[in-house]
Structure formats: C-alpha cells, structure tokens
CSV table of C-alpha atoms in Angstrom, one decimal:
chain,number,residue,atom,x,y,z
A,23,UNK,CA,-30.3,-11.4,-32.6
A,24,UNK,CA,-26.5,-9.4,-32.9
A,25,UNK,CA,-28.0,-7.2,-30.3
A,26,UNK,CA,-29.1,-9.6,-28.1
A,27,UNK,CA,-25.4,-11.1,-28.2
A,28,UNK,CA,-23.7,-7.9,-27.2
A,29,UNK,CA,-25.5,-7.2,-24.9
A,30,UNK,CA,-24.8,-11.2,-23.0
A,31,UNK,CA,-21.1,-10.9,-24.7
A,32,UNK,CA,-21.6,-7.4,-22.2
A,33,UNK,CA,-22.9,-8.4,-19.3
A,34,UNK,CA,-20.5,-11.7,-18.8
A,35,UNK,CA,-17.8,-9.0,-19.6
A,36,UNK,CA,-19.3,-6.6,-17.0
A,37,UNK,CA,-19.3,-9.6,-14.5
A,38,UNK,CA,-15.6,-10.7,-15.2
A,39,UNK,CA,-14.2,-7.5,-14.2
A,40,UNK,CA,-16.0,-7.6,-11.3
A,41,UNK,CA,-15.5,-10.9,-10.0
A,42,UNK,CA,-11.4,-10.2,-10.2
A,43,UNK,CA,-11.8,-6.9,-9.1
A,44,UNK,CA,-13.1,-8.5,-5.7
A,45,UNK,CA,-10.6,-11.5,-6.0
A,46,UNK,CA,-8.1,-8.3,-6.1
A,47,UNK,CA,-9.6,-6.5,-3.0
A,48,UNK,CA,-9.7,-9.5,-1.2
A,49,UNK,CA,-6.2,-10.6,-1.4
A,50,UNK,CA,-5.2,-6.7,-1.3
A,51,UNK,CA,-6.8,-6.8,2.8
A,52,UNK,CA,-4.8,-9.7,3.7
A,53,UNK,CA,-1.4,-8.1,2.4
A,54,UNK,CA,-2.8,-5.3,4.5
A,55,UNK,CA,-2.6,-6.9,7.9
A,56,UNK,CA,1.3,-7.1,7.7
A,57,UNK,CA,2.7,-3.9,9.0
A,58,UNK,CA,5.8,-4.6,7.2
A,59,UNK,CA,4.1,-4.8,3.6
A,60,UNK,CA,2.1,-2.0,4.1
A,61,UNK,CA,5.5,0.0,5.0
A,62,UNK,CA,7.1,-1.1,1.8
A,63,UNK,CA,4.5,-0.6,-0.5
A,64,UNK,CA,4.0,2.6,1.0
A,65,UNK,CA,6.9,4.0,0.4
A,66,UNK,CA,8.5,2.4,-2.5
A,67,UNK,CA,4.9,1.4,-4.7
A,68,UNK,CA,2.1,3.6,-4.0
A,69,UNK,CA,0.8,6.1,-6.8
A,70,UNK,CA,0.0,8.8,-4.2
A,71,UNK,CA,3.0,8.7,-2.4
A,72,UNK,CA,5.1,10.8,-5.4
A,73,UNK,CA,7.2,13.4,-2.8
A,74,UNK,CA,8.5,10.4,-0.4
A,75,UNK,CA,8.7,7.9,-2.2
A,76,UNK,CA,12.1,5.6,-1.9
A,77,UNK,CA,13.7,3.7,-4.2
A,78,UNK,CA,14.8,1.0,-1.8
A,79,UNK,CA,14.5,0.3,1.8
A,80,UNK,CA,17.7,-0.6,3.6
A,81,UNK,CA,16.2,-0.7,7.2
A,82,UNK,CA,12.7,-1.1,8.9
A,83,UNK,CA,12.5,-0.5,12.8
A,84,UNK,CA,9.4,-0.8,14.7
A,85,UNK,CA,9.8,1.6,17.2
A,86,UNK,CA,6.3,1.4,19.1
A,87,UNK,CA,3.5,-0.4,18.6
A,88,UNK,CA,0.5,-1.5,21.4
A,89,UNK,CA,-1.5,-3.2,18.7
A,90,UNK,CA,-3.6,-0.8,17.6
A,91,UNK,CA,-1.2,2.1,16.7
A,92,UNK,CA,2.3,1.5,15.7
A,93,UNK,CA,5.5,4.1,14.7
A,94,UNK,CA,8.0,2.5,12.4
A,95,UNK,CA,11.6,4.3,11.2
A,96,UNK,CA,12.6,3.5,7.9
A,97,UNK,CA,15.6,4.0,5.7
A,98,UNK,CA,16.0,3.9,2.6
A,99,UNK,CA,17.5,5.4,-0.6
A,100,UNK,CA,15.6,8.2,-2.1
A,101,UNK,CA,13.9,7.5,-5.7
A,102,UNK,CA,15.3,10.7,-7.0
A,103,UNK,CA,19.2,10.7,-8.5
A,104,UNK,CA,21.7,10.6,-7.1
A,105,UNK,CA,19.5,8.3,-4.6
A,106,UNK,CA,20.5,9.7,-1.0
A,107,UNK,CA,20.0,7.6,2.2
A,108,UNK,CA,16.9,9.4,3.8
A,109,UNK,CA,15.3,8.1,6.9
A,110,UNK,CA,11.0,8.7,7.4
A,111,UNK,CA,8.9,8.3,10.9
A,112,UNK,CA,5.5,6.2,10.0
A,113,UNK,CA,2.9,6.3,12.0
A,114,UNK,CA,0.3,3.6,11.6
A,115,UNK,CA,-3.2,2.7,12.6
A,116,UNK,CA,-5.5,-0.2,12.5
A,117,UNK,CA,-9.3,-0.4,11.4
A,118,UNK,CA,-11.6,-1.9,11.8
A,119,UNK,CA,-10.9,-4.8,9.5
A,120,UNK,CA,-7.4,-5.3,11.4
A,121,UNK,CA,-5.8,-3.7,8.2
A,122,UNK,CA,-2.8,-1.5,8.8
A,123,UNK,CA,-2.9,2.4,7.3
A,124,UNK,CA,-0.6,4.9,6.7
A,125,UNK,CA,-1.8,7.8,9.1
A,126,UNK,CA,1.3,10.3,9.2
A,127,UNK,CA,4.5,10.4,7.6
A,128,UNK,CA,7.3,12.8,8.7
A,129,UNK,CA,11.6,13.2,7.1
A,130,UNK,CA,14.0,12.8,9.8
A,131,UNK,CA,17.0,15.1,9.4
C-alpha cells in the first residue's frame, strides 16, 4: 500500500515538473521573437555568455535587418570592475519558429 503511494505521490510529481517546464518553454519562445530581449538577455543574463557578458546596456542600435537576419550594435558597461563602456556587433538570425538567435558576436575597438 506505502509503495503504491510513492509511486502516484511520483508520478503526479514527475508530471508537475513537466507541465511547468513546458509552460516555461512556451512563454520562453514568445520572449524570443523580440529582437530586443533576446539582445539583452544575451548579453547581460545568459549562463553561457561568461567572456561578454555586460553589466548594463546603455545603447541598442539596429543597424540592418531584412527580416530574416539582423546586425545590432550595442553598448554597454562591462560586468567586470571597474565596468568599462565596451561596444559588441550582434549578428542575428531567425528560425524557423520566427524566434531570434544569437549567431555571431564580435568587440568593437
């Protein structure tokens, strides 16, 4: 009988997770379709973005875009002391899902 309530106490567990793990995802690709979030959390958020990251962004300029691919300037203060204003050339692509990513990122001098 204890074993049989694990297991449910489990498998609802199992199933919560889940079910906000896709509530997560879902509201995650809709974020995504802004070219302007993406940029931020990009640079100032991301996990994997450790070596560029910034601690704030003073300006965002879309410098091309044709709907498909896009190159934005941003500047920004560094995340490192003594946070220095350092500027970054993003270039960005859509998928399929109309969901903006992070395809190349170079430091402007």
């Amino acid at each position: 009988m204890k074993r049989k309530l694990i297991n449910k106490k489990n498998i609802f567990l199992f199933f919560f997770i889940l079910f906000l793990f896709l509530i997560h995802q879902n509201l995650f690709s809709k974020k995504n379709k802004d070219i302007k979030f993406v940029v931020e959390h990009h640079m100032t958020k991301k996990f994997t973005n450790i070596k560029n990251k910034l601690y704030a962004i003073n300006n965002l300029n879309i410098i091309f875009s044709d709907g498909q691919t896009s190159v934005v300037q941003v500047k920004g203060l560094s995340k490192k002391a003594p946070h220095s204003s350092i500027s970054y050339k993003i270039f960005l692509e859509k998928n399929k899902n109309h969901s903006w990513k992070v395809k190349r990122l170079y430091k402007i001098k």
